[in-house]
Every structure is written in structure tokens, then in C-alpha cells.
PDB file of C-alpha atoms in Angstrom:
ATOM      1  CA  UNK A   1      -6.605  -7.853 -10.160  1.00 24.00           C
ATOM      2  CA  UNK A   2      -4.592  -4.995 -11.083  1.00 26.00           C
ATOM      3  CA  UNK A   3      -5.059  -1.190  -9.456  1.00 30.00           C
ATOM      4  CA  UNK A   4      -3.019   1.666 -11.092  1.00 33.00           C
ATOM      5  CA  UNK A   5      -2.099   4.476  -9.155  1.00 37.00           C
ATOM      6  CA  UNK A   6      -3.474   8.030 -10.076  1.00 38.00           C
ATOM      7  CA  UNK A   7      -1.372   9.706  -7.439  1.00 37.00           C
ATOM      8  CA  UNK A   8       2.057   8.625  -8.851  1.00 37.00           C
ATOM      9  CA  UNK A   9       2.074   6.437 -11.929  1.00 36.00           C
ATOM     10  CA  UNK A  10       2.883   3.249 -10.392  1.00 36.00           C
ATOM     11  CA  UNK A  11       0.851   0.087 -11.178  1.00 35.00           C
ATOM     12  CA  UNK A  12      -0.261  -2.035  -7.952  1.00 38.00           C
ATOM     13  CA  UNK A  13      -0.788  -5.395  -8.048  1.00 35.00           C
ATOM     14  CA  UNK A  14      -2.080  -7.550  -5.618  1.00 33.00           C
ATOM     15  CA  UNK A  15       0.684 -10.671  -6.516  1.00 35.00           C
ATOM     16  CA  UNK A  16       4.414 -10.602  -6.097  1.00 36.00           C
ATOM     17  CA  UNK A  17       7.119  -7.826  -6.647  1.00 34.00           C
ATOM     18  CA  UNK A  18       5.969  -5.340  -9.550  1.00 37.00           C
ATOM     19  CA  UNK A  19       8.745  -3.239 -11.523  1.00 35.00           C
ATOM     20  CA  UNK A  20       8.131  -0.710 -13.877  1.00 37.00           C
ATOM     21  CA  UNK A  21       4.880  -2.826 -14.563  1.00 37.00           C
ATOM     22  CA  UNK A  22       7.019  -6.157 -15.301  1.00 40.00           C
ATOM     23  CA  UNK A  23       7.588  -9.063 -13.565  1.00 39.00           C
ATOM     24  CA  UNK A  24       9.915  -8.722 -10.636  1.00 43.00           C
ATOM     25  CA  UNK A  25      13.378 -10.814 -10.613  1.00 46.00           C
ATOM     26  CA  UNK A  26      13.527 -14.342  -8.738  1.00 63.00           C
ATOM     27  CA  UNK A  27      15.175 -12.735  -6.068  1.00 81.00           C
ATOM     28  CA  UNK A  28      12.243 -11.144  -4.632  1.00 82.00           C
ATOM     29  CA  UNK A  29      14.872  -8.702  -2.064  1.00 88.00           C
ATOM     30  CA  UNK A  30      15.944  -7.400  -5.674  1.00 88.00           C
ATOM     31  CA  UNK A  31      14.139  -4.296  -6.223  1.00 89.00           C
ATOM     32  CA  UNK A  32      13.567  -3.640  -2.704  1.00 93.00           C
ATOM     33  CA  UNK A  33      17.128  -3.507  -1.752  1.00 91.00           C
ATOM     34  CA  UNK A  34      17.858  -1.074  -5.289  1.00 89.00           C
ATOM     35  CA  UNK A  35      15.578   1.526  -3.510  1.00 92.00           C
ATOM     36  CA  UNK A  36      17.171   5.036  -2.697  1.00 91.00           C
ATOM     37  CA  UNK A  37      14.846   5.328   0.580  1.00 94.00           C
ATOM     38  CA  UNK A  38      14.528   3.577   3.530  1.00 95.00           C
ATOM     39  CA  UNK A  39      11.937   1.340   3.894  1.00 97.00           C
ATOM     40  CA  UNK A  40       8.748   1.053   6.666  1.00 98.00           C
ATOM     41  CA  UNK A  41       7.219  -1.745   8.483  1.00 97.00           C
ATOM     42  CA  UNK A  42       5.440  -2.175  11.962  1.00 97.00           C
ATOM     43  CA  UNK A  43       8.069  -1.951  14.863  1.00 96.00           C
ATOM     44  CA  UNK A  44       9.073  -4.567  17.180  1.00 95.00           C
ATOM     45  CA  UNK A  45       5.536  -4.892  18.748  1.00 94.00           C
ATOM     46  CA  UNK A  46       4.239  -6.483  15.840  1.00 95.00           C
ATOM     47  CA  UNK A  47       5.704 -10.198  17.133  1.00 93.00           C
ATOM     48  CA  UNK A  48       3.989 -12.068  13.971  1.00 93.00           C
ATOM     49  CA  UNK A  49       4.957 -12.978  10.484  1.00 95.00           C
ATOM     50  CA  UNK A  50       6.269 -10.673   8.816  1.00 96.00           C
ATOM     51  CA  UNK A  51       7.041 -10.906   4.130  1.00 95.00           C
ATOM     52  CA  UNK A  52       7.824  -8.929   1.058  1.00 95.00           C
ATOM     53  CA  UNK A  53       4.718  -8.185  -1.103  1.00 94.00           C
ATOM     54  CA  UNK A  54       5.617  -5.658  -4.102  1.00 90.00           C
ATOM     55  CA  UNK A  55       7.664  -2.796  -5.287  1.00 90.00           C
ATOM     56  CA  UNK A  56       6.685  -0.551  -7.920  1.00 82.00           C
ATOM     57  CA  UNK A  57       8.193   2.233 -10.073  1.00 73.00           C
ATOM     58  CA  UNK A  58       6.450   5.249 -11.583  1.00 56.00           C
ATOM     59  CA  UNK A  59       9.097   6.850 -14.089  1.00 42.00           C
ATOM     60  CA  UNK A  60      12.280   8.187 -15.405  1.00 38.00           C
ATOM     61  CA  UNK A  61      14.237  10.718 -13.523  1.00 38.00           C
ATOM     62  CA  UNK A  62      16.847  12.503 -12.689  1.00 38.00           C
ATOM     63  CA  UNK A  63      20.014  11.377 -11.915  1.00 38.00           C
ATOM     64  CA  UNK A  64      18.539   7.477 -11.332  1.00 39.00           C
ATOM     65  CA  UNK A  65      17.771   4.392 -13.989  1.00 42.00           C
ATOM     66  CA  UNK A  66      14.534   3.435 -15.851  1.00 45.00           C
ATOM     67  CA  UNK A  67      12.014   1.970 -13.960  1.00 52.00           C
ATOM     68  CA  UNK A  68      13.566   2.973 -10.443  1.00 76.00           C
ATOM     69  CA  UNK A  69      11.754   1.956  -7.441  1.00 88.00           C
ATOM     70  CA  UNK A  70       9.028   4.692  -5.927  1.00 90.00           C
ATOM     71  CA  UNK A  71       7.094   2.619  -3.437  1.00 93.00           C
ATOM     72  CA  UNK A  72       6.785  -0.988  -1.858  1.00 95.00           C
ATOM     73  CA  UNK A  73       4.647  -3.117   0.289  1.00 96.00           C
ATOM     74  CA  UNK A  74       5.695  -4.928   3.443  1.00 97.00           C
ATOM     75  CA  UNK A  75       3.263  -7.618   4.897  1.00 96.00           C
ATOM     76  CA  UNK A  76       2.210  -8.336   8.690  1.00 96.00           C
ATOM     77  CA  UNK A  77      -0.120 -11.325   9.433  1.00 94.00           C
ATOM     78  CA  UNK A  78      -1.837 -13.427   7.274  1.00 90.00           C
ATOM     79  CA  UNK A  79      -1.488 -13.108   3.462  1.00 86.00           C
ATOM     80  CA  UNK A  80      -4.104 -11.435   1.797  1.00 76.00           C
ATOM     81  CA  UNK A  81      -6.755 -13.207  -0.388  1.00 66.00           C
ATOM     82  CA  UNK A  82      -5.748 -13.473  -3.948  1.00 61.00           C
ATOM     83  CA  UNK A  83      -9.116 -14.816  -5.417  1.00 57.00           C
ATOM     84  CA  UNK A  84     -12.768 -14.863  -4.493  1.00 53.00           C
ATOM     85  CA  UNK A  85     -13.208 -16.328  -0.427  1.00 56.00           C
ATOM     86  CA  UNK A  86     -16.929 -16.290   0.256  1.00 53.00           C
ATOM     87  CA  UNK A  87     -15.878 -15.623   4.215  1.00 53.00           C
ATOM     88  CA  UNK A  88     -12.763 -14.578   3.927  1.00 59.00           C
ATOM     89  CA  UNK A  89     -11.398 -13.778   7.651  1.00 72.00           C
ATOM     90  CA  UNK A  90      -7.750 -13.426   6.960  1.00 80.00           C
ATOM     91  CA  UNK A  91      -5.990 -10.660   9.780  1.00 90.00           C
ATOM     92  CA  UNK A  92      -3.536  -9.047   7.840  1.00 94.00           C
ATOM     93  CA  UNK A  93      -1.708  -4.959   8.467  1.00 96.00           C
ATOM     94  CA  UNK A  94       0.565  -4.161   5.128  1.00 96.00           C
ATOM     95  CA  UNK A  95       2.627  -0.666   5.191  1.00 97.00           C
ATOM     96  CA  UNK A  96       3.462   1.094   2.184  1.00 96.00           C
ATOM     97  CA  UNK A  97       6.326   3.014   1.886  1.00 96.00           C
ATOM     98  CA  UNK A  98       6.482   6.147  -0.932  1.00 94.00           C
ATOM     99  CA  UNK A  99       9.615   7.975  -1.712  1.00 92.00           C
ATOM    100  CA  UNK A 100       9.110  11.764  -2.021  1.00 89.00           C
ATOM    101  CA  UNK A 101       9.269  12.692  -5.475  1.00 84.00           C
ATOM    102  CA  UNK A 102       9.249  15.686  -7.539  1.00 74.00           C
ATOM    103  CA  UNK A 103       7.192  15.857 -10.885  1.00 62.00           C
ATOM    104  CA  UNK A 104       8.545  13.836 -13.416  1.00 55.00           C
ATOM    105  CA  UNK A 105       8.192  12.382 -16.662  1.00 51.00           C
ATOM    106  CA  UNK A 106       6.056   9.498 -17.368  1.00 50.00           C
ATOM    107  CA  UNK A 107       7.618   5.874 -18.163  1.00 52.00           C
ATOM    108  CA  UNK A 108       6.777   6.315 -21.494  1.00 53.00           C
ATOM    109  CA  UNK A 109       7.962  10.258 -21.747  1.00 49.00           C
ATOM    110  CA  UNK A 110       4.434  11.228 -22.971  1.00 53.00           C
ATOM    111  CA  UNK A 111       3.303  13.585 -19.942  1.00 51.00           C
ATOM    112  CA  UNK A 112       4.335  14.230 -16.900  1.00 48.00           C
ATOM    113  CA  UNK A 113       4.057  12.740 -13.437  1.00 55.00           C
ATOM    114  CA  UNK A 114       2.403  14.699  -9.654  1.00 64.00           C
ATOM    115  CA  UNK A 115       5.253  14.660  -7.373  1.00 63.00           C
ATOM    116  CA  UNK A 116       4.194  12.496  -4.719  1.00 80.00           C
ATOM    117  CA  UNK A 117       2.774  13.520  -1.727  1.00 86.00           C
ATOM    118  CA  UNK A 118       0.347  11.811   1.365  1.00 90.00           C
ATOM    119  CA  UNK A 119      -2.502  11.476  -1.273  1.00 91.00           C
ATOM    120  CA  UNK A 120      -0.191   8.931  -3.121  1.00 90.00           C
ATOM    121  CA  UNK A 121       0.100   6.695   0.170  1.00 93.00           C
ATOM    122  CA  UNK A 122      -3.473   7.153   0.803  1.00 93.00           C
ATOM    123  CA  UNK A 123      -3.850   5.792  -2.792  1.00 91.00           C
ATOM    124  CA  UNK A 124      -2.311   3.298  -2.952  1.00 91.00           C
ATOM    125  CA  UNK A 125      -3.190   2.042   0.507  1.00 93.00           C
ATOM    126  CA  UNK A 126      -6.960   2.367  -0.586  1.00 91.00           C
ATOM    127  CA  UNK A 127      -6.371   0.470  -4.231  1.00 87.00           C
ATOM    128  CA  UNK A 128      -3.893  -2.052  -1.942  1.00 89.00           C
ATOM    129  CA  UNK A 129      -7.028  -2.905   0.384  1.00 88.00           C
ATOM    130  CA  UNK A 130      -9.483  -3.443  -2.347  1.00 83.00           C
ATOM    131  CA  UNK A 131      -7.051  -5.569  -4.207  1.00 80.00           C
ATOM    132  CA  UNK A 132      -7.315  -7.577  -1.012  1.00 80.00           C
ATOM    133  CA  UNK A 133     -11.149  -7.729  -0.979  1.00 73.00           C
ATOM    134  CA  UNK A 134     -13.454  -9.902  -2.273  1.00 64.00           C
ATOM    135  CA  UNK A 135     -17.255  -9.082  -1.440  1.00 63.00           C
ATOM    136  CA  UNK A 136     -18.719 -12.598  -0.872  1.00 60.00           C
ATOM    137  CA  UNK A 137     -22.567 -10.735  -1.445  1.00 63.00           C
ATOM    138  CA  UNK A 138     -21.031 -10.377  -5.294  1.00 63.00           C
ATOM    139  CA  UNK A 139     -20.952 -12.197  -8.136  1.00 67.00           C
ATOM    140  CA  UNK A 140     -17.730 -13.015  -9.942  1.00 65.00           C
ATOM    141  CA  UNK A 141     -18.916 -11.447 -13.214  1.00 70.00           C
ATOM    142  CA  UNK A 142     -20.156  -8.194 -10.930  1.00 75.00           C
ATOM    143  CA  UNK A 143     -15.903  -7.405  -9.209  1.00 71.00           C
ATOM    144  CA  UNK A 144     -15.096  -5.514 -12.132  1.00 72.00           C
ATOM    145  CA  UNK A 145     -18.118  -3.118 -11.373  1.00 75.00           C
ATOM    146  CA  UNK A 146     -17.862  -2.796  -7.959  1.00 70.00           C
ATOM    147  CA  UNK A 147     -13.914  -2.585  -8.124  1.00 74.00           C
ATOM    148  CA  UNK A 148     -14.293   0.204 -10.817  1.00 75.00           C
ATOM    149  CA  UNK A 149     -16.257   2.076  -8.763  1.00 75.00           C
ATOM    150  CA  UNK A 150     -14.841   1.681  -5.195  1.00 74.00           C
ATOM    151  CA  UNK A 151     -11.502   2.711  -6.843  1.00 76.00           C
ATOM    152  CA  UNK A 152     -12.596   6.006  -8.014  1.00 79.00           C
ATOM    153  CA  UNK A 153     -14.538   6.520  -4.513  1.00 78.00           C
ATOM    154  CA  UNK A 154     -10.477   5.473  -2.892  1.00 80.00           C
ATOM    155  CA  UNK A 155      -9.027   8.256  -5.496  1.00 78.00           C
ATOM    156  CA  UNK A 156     -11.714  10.869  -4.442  1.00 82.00           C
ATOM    157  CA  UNK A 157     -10.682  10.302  -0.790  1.00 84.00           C
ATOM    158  CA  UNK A 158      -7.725   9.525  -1.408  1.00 85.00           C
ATOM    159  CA  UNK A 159      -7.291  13.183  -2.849  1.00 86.00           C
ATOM    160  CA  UNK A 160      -9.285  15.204  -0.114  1.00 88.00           C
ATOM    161  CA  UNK A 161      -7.278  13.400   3.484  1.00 91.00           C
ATOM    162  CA  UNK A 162      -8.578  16.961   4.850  1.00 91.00           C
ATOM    163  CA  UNK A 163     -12.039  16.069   4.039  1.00 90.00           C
ATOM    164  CA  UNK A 164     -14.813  14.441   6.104  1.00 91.00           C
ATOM    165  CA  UNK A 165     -13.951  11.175   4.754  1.00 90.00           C
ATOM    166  CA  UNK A 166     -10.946  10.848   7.370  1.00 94.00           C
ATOM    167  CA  UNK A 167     -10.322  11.554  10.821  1.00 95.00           C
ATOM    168  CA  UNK A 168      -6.752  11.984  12.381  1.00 95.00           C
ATOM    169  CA  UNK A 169      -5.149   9.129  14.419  1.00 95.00           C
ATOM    170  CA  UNK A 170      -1.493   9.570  15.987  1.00 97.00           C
ATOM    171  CA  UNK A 171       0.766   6.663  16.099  1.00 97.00           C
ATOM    172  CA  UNK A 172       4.317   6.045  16.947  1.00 97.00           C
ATOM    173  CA  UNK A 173       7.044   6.406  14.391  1.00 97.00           C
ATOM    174  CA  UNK A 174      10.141   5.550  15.342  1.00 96.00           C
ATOM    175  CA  UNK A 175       9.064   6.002  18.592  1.00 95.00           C
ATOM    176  CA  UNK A 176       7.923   9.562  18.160  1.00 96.00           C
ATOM    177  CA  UNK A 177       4.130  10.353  17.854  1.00 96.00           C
ATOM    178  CA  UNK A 178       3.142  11.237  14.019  1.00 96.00           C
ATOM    179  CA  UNK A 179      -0.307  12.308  12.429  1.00 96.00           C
ATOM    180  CA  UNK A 180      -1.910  10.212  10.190  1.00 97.00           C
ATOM    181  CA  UNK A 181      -5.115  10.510   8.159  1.00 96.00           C
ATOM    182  CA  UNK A 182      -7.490   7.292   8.955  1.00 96.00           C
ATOM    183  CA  UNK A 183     -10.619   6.211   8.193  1.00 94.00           C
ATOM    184  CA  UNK A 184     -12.040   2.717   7.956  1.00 92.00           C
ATOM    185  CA  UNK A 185     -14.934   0.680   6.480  1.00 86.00           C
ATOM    186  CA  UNK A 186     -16.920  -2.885   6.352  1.00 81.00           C
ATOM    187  CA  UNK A 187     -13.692  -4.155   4.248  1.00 82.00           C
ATOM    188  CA  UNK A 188     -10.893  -2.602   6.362  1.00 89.00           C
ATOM    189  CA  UNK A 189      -9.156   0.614   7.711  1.00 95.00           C
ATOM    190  CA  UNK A 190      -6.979   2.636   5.650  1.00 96.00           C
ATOM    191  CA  UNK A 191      -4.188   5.223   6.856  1.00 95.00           C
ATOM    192  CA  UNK A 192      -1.854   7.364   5.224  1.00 96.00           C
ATOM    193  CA  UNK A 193       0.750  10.643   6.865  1.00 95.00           C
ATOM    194  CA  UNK A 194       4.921  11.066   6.306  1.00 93.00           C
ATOM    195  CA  UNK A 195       7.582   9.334   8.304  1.00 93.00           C
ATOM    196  CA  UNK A 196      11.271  10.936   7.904  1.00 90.00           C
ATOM    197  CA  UNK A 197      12.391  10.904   4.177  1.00 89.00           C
ATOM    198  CA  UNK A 198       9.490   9.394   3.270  1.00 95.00           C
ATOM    199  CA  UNK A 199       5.440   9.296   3.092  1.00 95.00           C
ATOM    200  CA  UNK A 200       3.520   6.428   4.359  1.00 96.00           C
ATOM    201  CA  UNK A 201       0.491   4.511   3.914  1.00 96.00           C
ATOM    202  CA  UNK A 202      -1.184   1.421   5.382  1.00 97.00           C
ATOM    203  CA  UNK A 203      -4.232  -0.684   5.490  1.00 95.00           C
ATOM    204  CA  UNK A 204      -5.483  -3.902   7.150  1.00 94.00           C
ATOM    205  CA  UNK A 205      -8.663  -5.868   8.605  1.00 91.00           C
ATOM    206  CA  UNK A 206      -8.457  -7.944  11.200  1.00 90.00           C
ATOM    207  CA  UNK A 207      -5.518  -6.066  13.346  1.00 92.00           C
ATOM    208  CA  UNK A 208      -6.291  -2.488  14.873  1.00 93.00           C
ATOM    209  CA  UNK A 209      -4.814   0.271  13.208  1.00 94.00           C
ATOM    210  CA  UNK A 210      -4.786   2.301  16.917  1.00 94.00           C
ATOM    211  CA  UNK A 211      -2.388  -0.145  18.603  1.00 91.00           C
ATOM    212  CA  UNK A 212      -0.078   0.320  15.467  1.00 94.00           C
ATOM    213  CA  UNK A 213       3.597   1.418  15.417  1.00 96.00           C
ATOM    214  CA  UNK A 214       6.090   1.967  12.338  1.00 97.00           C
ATOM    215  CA  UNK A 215       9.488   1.913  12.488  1.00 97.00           C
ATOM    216  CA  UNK A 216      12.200   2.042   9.533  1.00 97.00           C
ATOM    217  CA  UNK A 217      13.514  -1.669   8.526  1.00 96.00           C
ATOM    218  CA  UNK A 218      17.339  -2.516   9.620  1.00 92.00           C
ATOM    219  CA  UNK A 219      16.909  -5.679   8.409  1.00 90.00           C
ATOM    220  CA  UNK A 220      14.661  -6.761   5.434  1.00 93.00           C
ATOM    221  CA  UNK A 221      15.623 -10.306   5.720  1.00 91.00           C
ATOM    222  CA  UNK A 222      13.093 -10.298   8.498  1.00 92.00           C
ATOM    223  CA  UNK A 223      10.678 -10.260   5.359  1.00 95.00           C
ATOM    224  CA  UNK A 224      12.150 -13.333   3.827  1.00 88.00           C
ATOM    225  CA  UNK A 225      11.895 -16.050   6.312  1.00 72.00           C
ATOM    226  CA  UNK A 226       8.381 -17.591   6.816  1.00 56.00           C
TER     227      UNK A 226
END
């Protein structure tokens, strides 16, 4: 199931690596290793498994190639569920990393992109979470409803992190305490703030969001070994 992003252009999906809405390479370290960021995960008290999920691109810009990476997803836990589980209790925490961008042109030079900004984390955090869920209470013909419309309630909070919808949780980044905008429901938590030189987001079920910690990645091979 596929979730585009609003907040920066970039298409989410809930399979492997994603580039400029094609297929990613074999080698799945490609695209996250062409990024011009550094990239996030949970810091060394997250002792579990630890794998590569996606990396997207939004559009064309300065001074880079087509299709350049914007944003990524690292995994922590167990794999999300890729099709319908009735009882699906998988314990899973996956951080998404979002360059900071200015406005830009679109991939297909028709309009023009939002520079990115906390909302886009929050975004694609939220869209990230319900790509993971799979209402057992639902029939299959009745997802497509119900992920319609819990995508455009993700965009409207995703849009508003000052709103009532979200209440402010500080965690560790790199050791130093950082704000983030949280909130949580029956299918998860969601979070989304900055981390230095980029923004952040994250969501999860099954592993608390308060005992979390982020640090920047020395090593993404850490993310290839099962």
C-alpha cells in the first residue's frame, strides 16, 4: 500500500528502498549511502535488530542529480506487517530521517515543492505507521476507505504539531535533550522535531517512544546484517 507525501513530494512505500518512485537498486545500501545528510537511528540503547527499510526522493534541485535522496527509513525490532494480520502484535520503532530542503521544483517540473520542515517528518511518520497497520475489525475491500481517510486525518495533524493533537516529549539526541512533537493512538505513537542538519520523525507500537534515544549512524552496515 502506497502513501504519498503532501509535505515534500516523496512517495512512501511500505516495501523495500523507494527512489524517485522506482524500484531501488539490488544493493539496498545504494541510495542510502548517495545521501548528502547524515542519517538517524536509535542510539546504542536500542540492543535489538536493527535494517534498512526505504529511501525516497522528492525532486530536482540545485546543484544535485535527478531523483536525489530527501528522506529514509531505518528499522528497530520486528518488521512491520506487509499484508492483512488479524492480531498482528509485531514490536517494531522505525526513525525517519528528512534532509532540510528549500522549495523546489517538482520531479516532473510542473509546480513547485514546500521546503521541508517538522510537518514533513510528522508526515511521513504518520503515512509510515498506517502503512504498517492493518485493522483486523476491517474488511479487506473496506482498507482503502479507512486508509484514505486516516491519511488525510495524519496530514491535518501532521500540519498543525502546535495543535491539540500533540503533546511535547523530550528525548536524547546525541546525547543532548531535544523537543519533539508526540502523540499516540490504538495503532501506535507517532513523533516528529529536528536533530542537527536534519528533521526527524518516528513511529512504532509495541516499544515506548519515552525510553527512546536517536543518535546519527557511523555505521549503516549495522542495518545490513540480520
Amino acid at each position: 500500500m502506497d502513501a504519498t507525501s503532501q509535505a515534500g513530494g516523496a512517495t512512501a512505500t511500505a516495501g523495500g528502498p523507494v527512489v524517485g518512485g522506482q524500484a531501488g537498486p539490488a544493493d539496498p545500501l545504494v541510495p542510502y549511502l548517495s545521501a548528502d545528510f547524515p542519517w538517524y537511528g536509535l542510539d546504542e540503547g536500542w540492543t535489538g535488530r536493527r535494517y534498512l527499510m526505504q529511501a525516497g526522493a522528492g525532486g530536482p534541485r540545485p546543484g544535485t542529480a535527478p531523483g536525489g535522496v530527501d528522506y529514509g527509513t531505518l528499522g528497530h525490532g520486528e518488521e512491520p506487517a506487509r499484508q492483512y494480520e488479524p492480531r498482528d502484535m509485531r514490536r517494531f520503532a522505525v526513525v525517519v530521517t528528512v534532509a532540510r530542503r528549500d522549495s523546489r521544483r517538482s520531479a516532473d517540473n510542473t509546480g513547485t515543492l514546500e521546503a521541508t520542515s517538522a510537518s514533513s517528518a510528522a508526515w511521513l511518520a504518520g503515512s509510515g505507521l498506517l502503512a504498517a497497520t492493518w485493522p483486523g475489525q476491517l474488511d479487506r475491500a473496506l482498507r482503502q476507505d479507512w486508509l484514505d481517510q486516516q491519511s488525510a486525518l495524519a496530514w491535518d495533524l501532521a500540519d498543525d504539531l502546535d495543535g491539540p493533537g500533540w503533546s511535547t516529549l523530550s528525548l536524547p539526541v546525541n546525547g543532548l535533550p531535544q523537543p519533539f512533537r508526540y502523540r499516540e493512538s490504538e495503532y501506535g505513537w507517532v513523533l516528529a522535531g529536528e536533530a542537527p542538519g536534519v528533521l526527524l520523525g518516528a513511529f512504532g507500537r509495541g516499544v515506548s517512544a519515552y525510553g527512546a534515544g536517536f543518535a546519527t549512524v557511523p555505521d549503516l552496515g549495522a542495518y545490513t546484517r540480520a
